[in-house]
Amino acid sequence: MIKSEKWLEILKLFVESKDIYLSGQEIGKKLNISRSSVWKHIKSLQEKGFVFDGKTNTGYKLHFPIDTPITVDAEEFNTTCFGKNVIPLIETESTNDVLKKLGKNIIHGTLAITEKQTKGRGRRGRQWSSPFGSGLYFSIFLKPDLPVYVIPRLTILTGVAVSESLEKFGVKTKLKWPNDIMIGDKKIGGILSEMALEGNEIDYVILGIGLNVHSEYRDFPPDFRDKAGSIKTETGKNISRQFLIKEIIYSLEKRYLEFCKNNGLLGEIRTLWERRAYGINKKVFITTGKDKELCIILGLKEDGTLLVKTLDGAIKEIFAGEVLF
Ligand code: BTN
């Protein structure tokens, strides 16, 4: 990360001015820094992946990615806690790890968001491909006053919050238990929730969300290309990541507050999840370890476990595992 926060102010100026060229002199005057310092920051931004169009004697304008979510200010989130402290990063290993390292020194609702992850992590030790400029990669830090056993339900809640946010942009998604966000048969997003305990109590929870927004198939690892997609590849839409992050953070806080008020009961979330459930009432393979079994998904239990029927008619509850596709 570039140490000075001036890089962020410069980036914000470019995002705000959209198609207008800005000169080094203008920027320097606004931010009270020298012209050479402005150019140094622009060069640094270019090295990280931002592309600028330059015009002799006129200045620069930001060419890509103009919809960068890392310039969204805390005040732009229509929330009380979520996103009220933002850690914007151009590049980092993993936003979950950023929050984990800061641990005790950050407040409930802190949001870490980046343009690129070099060690993005998924569930079960998988890698989460996070190229520059093409997705939303962010994590929220929570200090829940809830019993430990309800925490896995937050993944279900987060899936619903993301899905309902996407619907506001005309994008319909399905939720594949427990943490995948799908369009058709392609995974376009995932949730990685991690918890730290202090004795028997929750110290903190980190909700990490990755969404492929503008990615192309070539951006995914070759052995995952037939299963992964993005909002762009599956719908043809170019959604603004700035607007999308604001909507998700709003919806996430709203659903989280209801959940806390309900003492960790899913309530309405359960129905909202089932309505969007990938593979519901269909035969799908479920794995809970090494073996896989063909089952019919019946729905979700109040505690967030998956209810299935095996082909010989037995009803099973799946606590940990995965729906294959
Ligand atoms: C999965 O589908 O297995 C979960 C993917 C979660 C990816 C997000 S991106 C932001 C946050 N940082 C990480 O390293 N992982 C999560």
mmCIF file of C-alpha atoms and ligand atoms in Angstrom:
data_model
loop_
_atom_site.group_PDB
_atom_site.id
_atom_site.type_symbol
_atom_site.label_atom_id
_atom_site.label_comp_id
_atom_site.label_asym_id
_atom_site.label_seq_id
_atom_site.Cartn_x
_atom_site.Cartn_y
_atom_site.Cartn_z
ATOM 1 C CA MET A 1 0.000 0.000 0.000
ATOM 2 C CA ILE A 2 1.214 3.543 -0.749
ATOM 3 C CA LYS A 3 1.835 5.166 2.641
ATOM 4 C CA SER A 4 0.441 8.659 2.086
ATOM 5 C CA GLU A 5 -3.314 9.061 1.868
ATOM 6 C CA LYS A 6 -2.755 11.700 -0.844
ATOM 7 C CA TRP A 7 -2.951 8.955 -3.459
ATOM 8 C CA LEU A 8 -6.534 8.346 -2.403
ATOM 9 C CA GLU A 9 -7.442 12.025 -2.575
ATOM 10 C CA ILE A 10 -5.923 12.225 -6.050
ATOM 11 C CA LEU A 11 -7.836 9.143 -7.154
ATOM 12 C CA LYS A 12 -11.064 10.630 -5.784
ATOM 13 C CA LEU A 13 -10.503 13.842 -7.737
ATOM 14 C CA PHE A 14 -10.097 11.855 -10.943
ATOM 15 C CA VAL A 15 -13.191 9.720 -10.268
ATOM 16 C CA GLU A 16 -15.281 12.820 -9.492
ATOM 17 C CA SER A 17 -14.105 14.700 -12.578
ATOM 18 C CA LYS A 18 -14.849 11.698 -14.858
ATOM 19 C CA ASP A 19 -14.258 12.896 -18.448
ATOM 20 C CA ILE A 20 -12.463 16.124 -17.580
ATOM 21 C CA TYR A 21 -8.678 16.359 -17.821
ATOM 22 C CA LEU A 22 -6.956 17.528 -14.631
ATOM 23 C CA SER A 23 -3.565 19.242 -14.671
ATOM 24 C CA GLY A 24 -0.838 18.614 -12.121
ATOM 25 C CA GLN A 25 -1.014 22.263 -11.129
ATOM 26 C CA GLU A 26 -4.759 22.112 -10.438
ATOM 27 C CA ILE A 27 -4.465 18.949 -8.355
ATOM 28 C CA GLY A 28 -1.464 20.278 -6.457
ATOM 29 C CA LYS A 29 -3.318 23.476 -5.591
ATOM 30 C CA LYS A 30 -6.423 21.581 -4.397
ATOM 31 C CA LEU A 31 -4.471 19.165 -2.223
ATOM 32 C CA ASN A 32 -1.742 21.557 -1.167
ATOM 33 C CA ILE A 33 1.102 19.487 -2.557
ATOM 34 C CA SER A 34 3.774 20.154 -5.189
ATOM 35 C CA ARG A 35 3.330 19.267 -8.880
ATOM 36 C CA SER A 36 6.158 16.777 -8.688
ATOM 37 C CA SER A 37 4.473 15.065 -5.752
ATOM 38 C CA VAL A 38 1.239 14.853 -7.827
ATOM 39 C CA TRP A 39 3.108 13.176 -10.712
ATOM 40 C CA LYS A 40 4.787 10.776 -8.308
ATOM 41 C CA HIS A 41 1.406 9.662 -7.002
ATOM 42 C CA ILE A 42 -0.061 9.348 -10.515
ATOM 43 C CA LYS A 43 2.927 7.231 -11.565
ATOM 44 C CA SER A 44 2.439 5.044 -8.530
ATOM 45 C CA LEU A 45 -1.283 4.629 -9.347
ATOM 46 C CA GLN A 46 -0.340 3.700 -12.920
ATOM 47 C CA GLU A 47 2.087 1.080 -11.659
ATOM 48 C CA LYS A 48 -0.689 -0.468 -9.557
ATOM 49 C CA GLY A 49 -3.007 -0.790 -12.563
ATOM 50 C CA PHE A 50 -4.928 2.460 -13.006
ATOM 51 C CA VAL A 51 -4.809 3.716 -16.576
ATOM 52 C CA PHE A 52 -4.732 7.444 -17.310
ATOM 53 C CA ASP A 53 -5.158 9.225 -20.641
ATOM 54 C CA GLY A 54 -2.592 12.034 -20.863
ATOM 55 C CA LYS A 55 -2.841 15.139 -23.078
ATOM 56 C CA THR A 56 0.128 17.458 -23.577
ATOM 57 C CA ASN A 57 -0.342 20.819 -21.851
ATOM 58 C CA THR A 58 -3.714 19.736 -20.513
ATOM 59 C CA GLY A 59 -3.223 16.972 -17.955
ATOM 60 C CA TYR A 60 -4.641 13.541 -17.252
ATOM 61 C CA LYS A 61 -7.995 11.840 -16.958
ATOM 62 C CA LEU A 62 -8.686 8.496 -15.385
ATOM 63 C CA HIS A 63 -9.451 5.939 -18.018
ATOM 64 C CA PHE A 64 -9.816 2.697 -16.056
ATOM 65 C CA PRO A 65 -11.362 1.649 -13.727
ATOM 66 C CA ILE A 66 -13.528 4.692 -13.269
ATOM 67 C CA ASP A 67 -15.986 2.730 -11.102
ATOM 68 C CA THR A 68 -13.360 1.930 -8.487
ATOM 69 C CA PRO A 69 -15.053 1.061 -5.182
ATOM 70 C CA ILE A 70 -12.069 2.121 -3.083
ATOM 71 C CA THR A 71 -12.909 5.818 -3.365
ATOM 72 C CA VAL A 72 -16.329 5.443 -1.726
ATOM 73 C CA ASP A 73 -16.352 7.544 1.466
ATOM 74 C CA ALA A 74 -17.766 6.445 4.812
ATOM 75 C CA GLU A 75 -20.461 9.172 4.534
ATOM 76 C CA GLU A 76 -21.730 7.636 1.310
ATOM 77 C CA PHE A 77 -22.880 4.504 3.133
ATOM 78 C CA ASN A 78 -26.479 4.860 4.216
ATOM 79 C CA THR A 79 -25.803 2.984 7.469
ATOM 80 C CA THR A 80 -25.125 3.568 11.153
ATOM 81 C CA CYS A 81 -22.079 1.298 11.686
ATOM 82 C CA PHE A 82 -21.227 -0.744 8.605
ATOM 83 C CA GLY A 83 -18.662 1.067 6.463
ATOM 84 C CA LYS A 84 -18.381 4.001 8.857
ATOM 85 C CA ASN A 85 -14.691 3.202 9.107
ATOM 86 C CA VAL A 86 -13.214 2.318 5.702
ATOM 87 C CA ILE A 87 -9.789 0.890 4.937
ATOM 88 C CA PRO A 88 -9.293 1.404 1.184
ATOM 89 C CA LEU A 89 -6.441 -0.512 -0.418
ATOM 90 C CA ILE A 90 -5.206 -0.762 -3.977
ATOM 91 C CA GLU A 91 -3.611 -4.131 -3.442
ATOM 92 C CA THR A 92 -3.373 -6.484 -0.493
ATOM 93 C CA GLU A 93 -2.994 -10.186 0.200
ATOM 94 C CA SER A 94 -6.504 -10.684 1.564
ATOM 95 C CA THR A 95 -8.995 -8.211 3.075
ATOM 96 C CA ASN A 96 -9.954 -10.838 5.691
ATOM 97 C CA ASP A 97 -6.310 -10.937 6.779
ATOM 98 C CA VAL A 98 -6.075 -7.132 6.890
ATOM 99 C CA LEU A 99 -8.899 -7.022 9.439
ATOM 100 C CA LYS A 100 -7.560 -10.032 11.319
ATOM 101 C CA LYS A 101 -4.183 -8.326 11.772
ATOM 102 C CA LEU A 102 -5.803 -5.112 12.994
ATOM 103 C CA GLY A 103 -7.980 -7.175 15.360
ATOM 104 C CA LYS A 104 -8.424 -5.317 18.609
ATOM 105 C CA ASN A 105 -7.676 -1.876 17.143
ATOM 106 C CA ILE A 106 -10.719 -1.514 14.903
ATOM 107 C CA ILE A 107 -14.371 -0.821 15.477
ATOM 108 C CA HIS A 108 -17.460 -2.900 14.733
ATOM 109 C CA GLY A 109 -18.503 -2.389 11.111
ATOM 110 C CA THR A 110 -15.029 -1.558 9.770
ATOM 111 C CA LEU A 111 -14.845 -2.238 6.033
ATOM 112 C CA ALA A 112 -11.624 -3.236 4.262
ATOM 113 C CA ILE A 113 -11.915 -3.010 0.476
ATOM 114 C CA THR A 114 -9.350 -3.482 -2.247
ATOM 115 C CA GLU A 115 -8.922 -3.389 -6.023
ATOM 116 C CA LYS A 116 -6.765 -6.518 -6.043
ATOM 117 C CA GLN A 117 -5.880 -9.443 -3.763
ATOM 118 C CA THR A 118 -2.662 -11.374 -4.163
ATOM 119 C CA LYS A 119 -3.676 -14.153 -1.752
ATOM 120 C CA GLY A 120 -7.461 -14.042 -1.884
ATOM 121 C CA ARG A 121 -8.822 -16.996 0.077
ATOM 122 C CA GLY A 122 -11.946 -19.069 -0.347
ATOM 123 C CA ARG A 123 -13.485 -21.817 1.775
ATOM 124 C CA ARG A 124 -11.632 -25.094 2.307
ATOM 125 C CA GLY A 125 -8.233 -23.517 1.632
ATOM 126 C CA ARG A 126 -9.141 -22.637 -1.940
ATOM 127 C CA GLN A 127 -7.738 -19.615 -3.702
ATOM 128 C CA TRP A 128 -10.028 -16.717 -4.654
ATOM 129 C CA SER A 129 -8.918 -15.186 -7.925
ATOM 130 C CA SER A 130 -8.969 -11.384 -7.408
ATOM 131 C CA PRO A 131 -7.541 -9.514 -10.417
ATOM 132 C CA PHE A 132 -7.261 -5.734 -10.412
ATOM 133 C CA GLY A 133 -10.295 -3.715 -11.370
ATOM 134 C CA SER A 134 -12.697 -6.543 -12.123
ATOM 135 C CA GLY A 135 -14.431 -7.431 -8.888
ATOM 136 C CA LEU A 136 -15.534 -6.452 -5.433
ATOM 137 C CA TYR A 137 -13.251 -7.829 -2.751
ATOM 138 C CA PHE A 138 -14.121 -6.685 0.746
ATOM 139 C CA SER A 139 -14.500 -7.718 4.377
ATOM 140 C CA ILE A 140 -16.531 -6.417 7.298
ATOM 141 C CA PHE A 141 -15.355 -6.637 10.898
ATOM 142 C CA LEU A 142 -18.048 -7.473 13.473
ATOM 143 C CA LYS A 143 -18.193 -7.660 17.260
ATOM 144 C CA PRO A 144 -21.479 -9.550 17.646
ATOM 145 C CA ASP A 145 -23.187 -9.819 21.011
ATOM 146 C CA LEU A 146 -24.598 -13.218 20.088
ATOM 147 C CA PRO A 147 -24.083 -16.850 21.104
ATOM 148 C CA VAL A 148 -21.320 -18.648 19.210
ATOM 149 C CA TYR A 149 -23.627 -21.292 17.748
ATOM 150 C CA VAL A 150 -25.618 -18.770 15.660
ATOM 151 C CA ILE A 151 -22.555 -17.375 13.860
ATOM 152 C CA PRO A 152 -22.583 -19.847 10.904
ATOM 153 C CA ARG A 153 -26.034 -18.417 10.054
ATOM 154 C CA LEU A 154 -24.338 -15.137 9.122
ATOM 155 C CA THR A 155 -23.163 -16.747 5.881
ATOM 156 C CA ILE A 156 -26.786 -17.451 4.944
ATOM 157 C CA LEU A 157 -27.793 -13.895 5.901
ATOM 158 C CA THR A 158 -24.913 -12.416 3.871
ATOM 159 C CA GLY A 159 -25.907 -14.439 0.799
ATOM 160 C CA VAL A 160 -29.449 -13.071 0.996
ATOM 161 C CA ALA A 161 -28.206 -9.484 1.501
ATOM 162 C CA VAL A 162 -25.919 -9.717 -1.547
ATOM 163 C CA SER A 163 -28.606 -11.361 -3.655
ATOM 164 C CA GLU A 164 -31.280 -8.781 -2.819
ATOM 165 C CA SER A 165 -28.802 -5.977 -3.534
ATOM 166 C CA LEU A 166 -28.042 -7.409 -6.957
ATOM 167 C CA GLU A 167 -31.765 -7.602 -7.702
ATOM 168 C CA LYS A 168 -31.920 -3.794 -7.398
ATOM 169 C CA PHE A 169 -29.606 -3.747 -10.446
ATOM 170 C CA GLY A 170 -31.781 -6.230 -12.315
ATOM 171 C CA VAL A 171 -29.445 -9.176 -11.657
ATOM 172 C CA LYS A 172 -31.073 -12.409 -10.457
ATOM 173 C CA THR A 173 -28.864 -14.789 -8.485
ATOM 174 C CA LYS A 174 -29.248 -18.173 -6.792
ATOM 175 C CA LEU A 175 -27.641 -19.127 -3.496
ATOM 176 C CA LYS A 176 -25.802 -22.424 -3.392
ATOM 177 C CA TRP A 177 -25.477 -23.735 0.153
ATOM 178 C CA PRO A 178 -23.623 -22.694 2.143
ATOM 179 C CA ASN A 179 -21.735 -19.766 0.650
ATOM 180 C CA ASP A 180 -21.849 -19.553 -3.145
ATOM 181 C CA ILE A 181 -23.567 -16.888 -5.228
ATOM 182 C CA MET A 182 -24.605 -18.189 -8.627
ATOM 183 C CA ILE A 183 -25.990 -16.949 -11.916
ATOM 184 C CA GLY A 184 -27.318 -20.004 -13.752
ATOM 185 C CA ASP A 185 -24.710 -22.702 -13.209
ATOM 186 C CA LYS A 186 -21.797 -20.279 -12.832
ATOM 187 C CA LYS A 187 -20.370 -19.186 -9.513
ATOM 188 C CA ILE A 188 -20.029 -15.403 -9.519
ATOM 189 C CA GLY A 189 -19.383 -14.827 -5.841
ATOM 190 C CA GLY A 190 -18.558 -16.361 -2.505
ATOM 191 C CA ILE A 191 -18.550 -15.643 1.202
ATOM 192 C CA LEU A 192 -15.794 -16.498 3.648
ATOM 193 C CA SER A 193 -16.784 -15.927 7.272
ATOM 194 C CA GLU A 194 -14.189 -16.379 9.962
ATOM 195 C CA MET A 195 -14.538 -16.143 13.727
ATOM 196 C CA ALA A 196 -12.139 -15.624 16.631
ATOM 197 C CA LEU A 197 -13.027 -16.695 20.152
ATOM 198 C CA GLU A 198 -11.895 -15.433 23.518
ATOM 199 C CA GLY A 199 -12.582 -18.306 25.867
ATOM 200 C CA ASN A 200 -16.143 -19.352 25.080
ATOM 201 C CA GLU A 201 -17.163 -15.933 23.832
ATOM 202 C CA ILE A 202 -16.931 -14.407 20.377
ATOM 203 C CA ASP A 203 -14.060 -11.960 20.058
ATOM 204 C CA TYR A 204 -14.855 -10.986 16.478
ATOM 205 C CA VAL A 205 -16.307 -12.209 13.184
ATOM 206 C CA ILE A 206 -15.022 -11.265 9.744
ATOM 207 C CA LEU A 207 -17.372 -11.519 6.767
ATOM 208 C CA GLY A 208 -15.359 -11.634 3.540
ATOM 209 C CA ILE A 209 -17.205 -11.241 0.248
ATOM 210 C CA GLY A 210 -15.863 -11.698 -3.250
ATOM 211 C CA LEU A 211 -17.949 -10.861 -6.322
ATOM 212 C CA ASN A 212 -16.871 -11.169 -9.936
ATOM 213 C CA VAL A 213 -18.288 -8.057 -11.538
ATOM 214 C CA HIS A 214 -16.468 -7.203 -14.774
ATOM 215 C CA SER A 215 -14.233 -10.304 -15.034
ATOM 216 C CA GLU A 216 -13.883 -12.232 -18.307
ATOM 217 C CA TYR A 217 -13.532 -16.047 -18.432
ATOM 218 C CA ARG A 218 -9.789 -15.670 -19.089
ATOM 219 C CA ASP A 219 -9.436 -14.027 -15.646
ATOM 220 C CA PHE A 220 -10.224 -17.318 -13.883
ATOM 221 C CA PRO A 221 -7.782 -20.198 -13.293
ATOM 222 C CA PRO A 222 -8.031 -22.612 -16.308
ATOM 223 C CA ASP A 223 -9.431 -25.535 -14.296
ATOM 224 C CA PHE A 224 -12.233 -23.336 -12.955
ATOM 225 C CA ARG A 225 -13.288 -21.620 -16.176
ATOM 226 C CA ASP A 226 -16.269 -23.878 -16.838
ATOM 227 C CA LYS A 227 -17.665 -23.199 -13.349
ATOM 228 C CA ALA A 228 -16.872 -19.531 -12.734
ATOM 229 C CA GLY A 229 -18.459 -16.463 -14.250
ATOM 230 C CA SER A 230 -19.055 -12.810 -13.540
ATOM 231 C CA ILE A 231 -22.043 -10.485 -13.662
ATOM 232 C CA LYS A 232 -20.618 -9.283 -16.994
ATOM 233 C CA THR A 233 -20.138 -12.726 -18.564
ATOM 234 C CA GLU A 234 -23.510 -14.067 -17.411
ATOM 235 C CA THR A 235 -25.758 -11.028 -17.954
ATOM 236 C CA GLY A 236 -23.796 -8.705 -20.249
ATOM 237 C CA LYS A 237 -24.312 -5.901 -17.702
ATOM 238 C CA ASN A 238 -21.604 -3.476 -16.614
ATOM 239 C CA ILE A 239 -22.673 -2.645 -13.093
ATOM 240 C CA SER A 240 -20.944 0.149 -11.202
ATOM 241 C CA ARG A 241 -18.972 -1.364 -8.349
ATOM 242 C CA GLN A 242 -19.333 1.931 -6.477
ATOM 243 C CA PHE A 243 -23.125 1.743 -6.475
ATOM 244 C CA LEU A 244 -23.126 -1.984 -5.812
ATOM 245 C CA ILE A 245 -20.909 -1.815 -2.708
ATOM 246 C CA LYS A 246 -23.130 0.913 -1.220
ATOM 247 C CA GLU A 247 -26.236 -1.196 -1.759
ATOM 248 C CA ILE A 248 -24.662 -4.368 -0.326
ATOM 249 C CA ILE A 249 -23.349 -2.640 2.806
ATOM 250 C CA TYR A 250 -26.776 -1.078 3.373
ATOM 251 C CA SER A 251 -28.620 -4.370 2.959
ATOM 252 C CA LEU A 252 -26.072 -6.281 5.041
ATOM 253 C CA GLU A 253 -26.404 -3.918 7.984
ATOM 254 C CA LYS A 254 -30.192 -3.961 7.773
ATOM 255 C CA ARG A 255 -30.355 -7.776 7.785
ATOM 256 C CA TYR A 256 -27.682 -8.034 10.501
ATOM 257 C CA LEU A 257 -29.561 -5.667 12.851
ATOM 258 C CA GLU A 258 -32.795 -7.649 12.373
ATOM 259 C CA PHE A 259 -30.872 -10.859 13.089
ATOM 260 C CA CYS A 260 -29.409 -9.433 16.326
ATOM 261 C CA LYS A 261 -32.826 -8.154 17.404
ATOM 262 C CA ASN A 262 -34.122 -11.689 16.802
ATOM 263 C CA ASN A 263 -31.352 -13.083 19.068
ATOM 264 C CA GLY A 264 -29.748 -14.883 16.145
ATOM 265 C CA LEU A 265 -32.873 -16.436 14.638
ATOM 266 C CA LEU A 266 -32.966 -16.383 10.857
ATOM 267 C CA GLY A 267 -36.724 -15.744 10.693
ATOM 268 C CA GLU A 268 -37.673 -14.195 7.342
ATOM 269 C CA ILE A 269 -34.109 -14.708 6.027
ATOM 270 C CA ARG A 270 -34.791 -18.423 5.856
ATOM 271 C CA THR A 271 -37.693 -17.999 3.420
ATOM 272 C CA LEU A 272 -35.774 -15.419 1.401
ATOM 273 C CA TRP A 273 -32.859 -17.857 1.148
ATOM 274 C CA GLU A 274 -35.062 -20.822 0.149
ATOM 275 C CA ARG A 275 -36.688 -18.744 -2.588
ATOM 276 C CA ARG A 276 -33.224 -18.254 -4.080
ATOM 277 C CA ALA A 277 -31.838 -21.709 -3.277
ATOM 278 C CA TYR A 278 -29.773 -23.258 -6.067
ATOM 279 C CA GLY A 279 -30.943 -26.802 -6.750
ATOM 280 C CA ILE A 280 -34.001 -26.771 -4.460
ATOM 281 C CA ASN A 281 -36.337 -29.749 -5.048
ATOM 282 C CA LYS A 282 -33.787 -31.109 -7.512
ATOM 283 C CA LYS A 283 -31.373 -34.027 -7.389
ATOM 284 C CA VAL A 284 -27.881 -32.775 -6.591
ATOM 285 C CA PHE A 285 -24.701 -34.325 -5.281
ATOM 286 C CA ILE A 286 -23.881 -33.402 -1.695
ATOM 287 C CA THR A 287 -20.490 -33.991 -0.177
ATOM 288 C CA THR A 288 -19.747 -33.968 3.530
ATOM 289 C CA GLY A 289 -16.222 -35.313 3.301
ATOM 290 C CA LYS A 290 -14.693 -37.701 0.817
ATOM 291 C CA ASP A 291 -17.942 -39.267 -0.366
ATOM 292 C CA LYS A 292 -20.721 -37.706 -2.380
ATOM 293 C CA GLU A 293 -24.361 -38.682 -2.374
ATOM 294 C CA LEU A 294 -27.239 -37.855 -4.692
ATOM 295 C CA CYS A 295 -29.951 -36.069 -2.673
ATOM 296 C CA ILE A 296 -32.945 -33.811 -3.133
ATOM 297 C CA ILE A 297 -32.635 -30.419 -1.432
ATOM 298 C CA LEU A 298 -35.738 -29.755 0.666
ATOM 299 C CA GLY A 299 -34.801 -26.433 2.257
ATOM 300 C CA LEU A 300 -33.049 -24.794 5.151
ATOM 301 C CA LYS A 301 -33.524 -25.443 8.854
ATOM 302 C CA GLU A 302 -33.885 -22.512 11.243
ATOM 303 C CA ASP A 303 -30.283 -23.044 12.362
ATOM 304 C CA GLY A 304 -28.955 -22.717 8.804
ATOM 305 C CA THR A 305 -28.319 -26.413 8.201
ATOM 306 C CA LEU A 306 -29.416 -27.873 4.879
ATOM 307 C CA LEU A 307 -32.304 -30.308 4.836
ATOM 308 C CA VAL A 308 -32.085 -33.026 2.191
ATOM 309 C CA LYS A 309 -33.783 -36.299 1.263
ATOM 310 C CA THR A 310 -31.629 -39.186 0.122
ATOM 311 C CA LEU A 311 -32.824 -41.322 -2.796
ATOM 312 C CA ASP A 312 -33.927 -44.062 -0.374
ATOM 313 C CA GLY A 313 -36.215 -41.555 1.347
ATOM 314 C CA ALA A 314 -34.185 -40.754 4.480
ATOM 315 C CA ILE A 315 -34.216 -37.131 5.676
ATOM 316 C CA LYS A 316 -30.783 -35.765 6.534
ATOM 317 C CA GLU A 317 -29.458 -32.540 7.997
ATOM 318 C CA ILE A 318 -26.193 -31.319 6.515
ATOM 319 C CA PHE A 319 -24.132 -29.268 8.990
ATOM 320 C CA ALA A 320 -20.903 -29.006 7.065
ATOM 321 C CA GLY A 321 -20.344 -29.848 3.445
ATOM 322 C CA GLU A 322 -21.031 -28.645 -0.012
ATOM 323 C CA VAL A 323 -23.573 -28.880 -2.824
ATOM 324 C CA LEU A 324 -21.686 -29.922 -5.942
ATOM 325 C CA PHE A 325 -22.340 -28.560 -9.412
HETATM 326 C C1 BTN B 1 -15.580 -18.979 -1.402
HETATM 327 O O1 BTN B 1 -16.409 -18.984 -2.302
HETATM 328 O O2 BTN B 1 -14.930 -19.996 -1.127
HETATM 329 C C2 BTN B 1 -15.395 -17.725 -0.598
HETATM 330 C C3 BTN B 1 -14.699 -16.634 -1.361
HETATM 331 C C4 BTN B 1 -14.504 -15.379 -0.540
HETATM 332 C C5 BTN B 1 -13.611 -14.365 -1.204
HETATM 333 C C6 BTN B 1 -13.540 -13.082 -0.435
HETATM 334 S S1 BTN B 1 -12.798 -11.778 -1.353
HETATM 335 C C7 BTN B 1 -12.701 -10.787 0.064
HETATM 336 C C8 BTN B 1 -12.312 -11.690 1.208
HETATM 337 N N1 BTN B 1 -10.881 -11.859 1.279
HETATM 338 C C9 BTN B 1 -10.492 -13.102 1.052
HETATM 339 O O3 BTN B 1 -9.320 -13.502 1.060
HETATM 340 N N2 BTN B 1 -11.558 -13.866 0.800
HETATM 341 C C10 BTN B 1 -12.785 -13.115 0.886
#
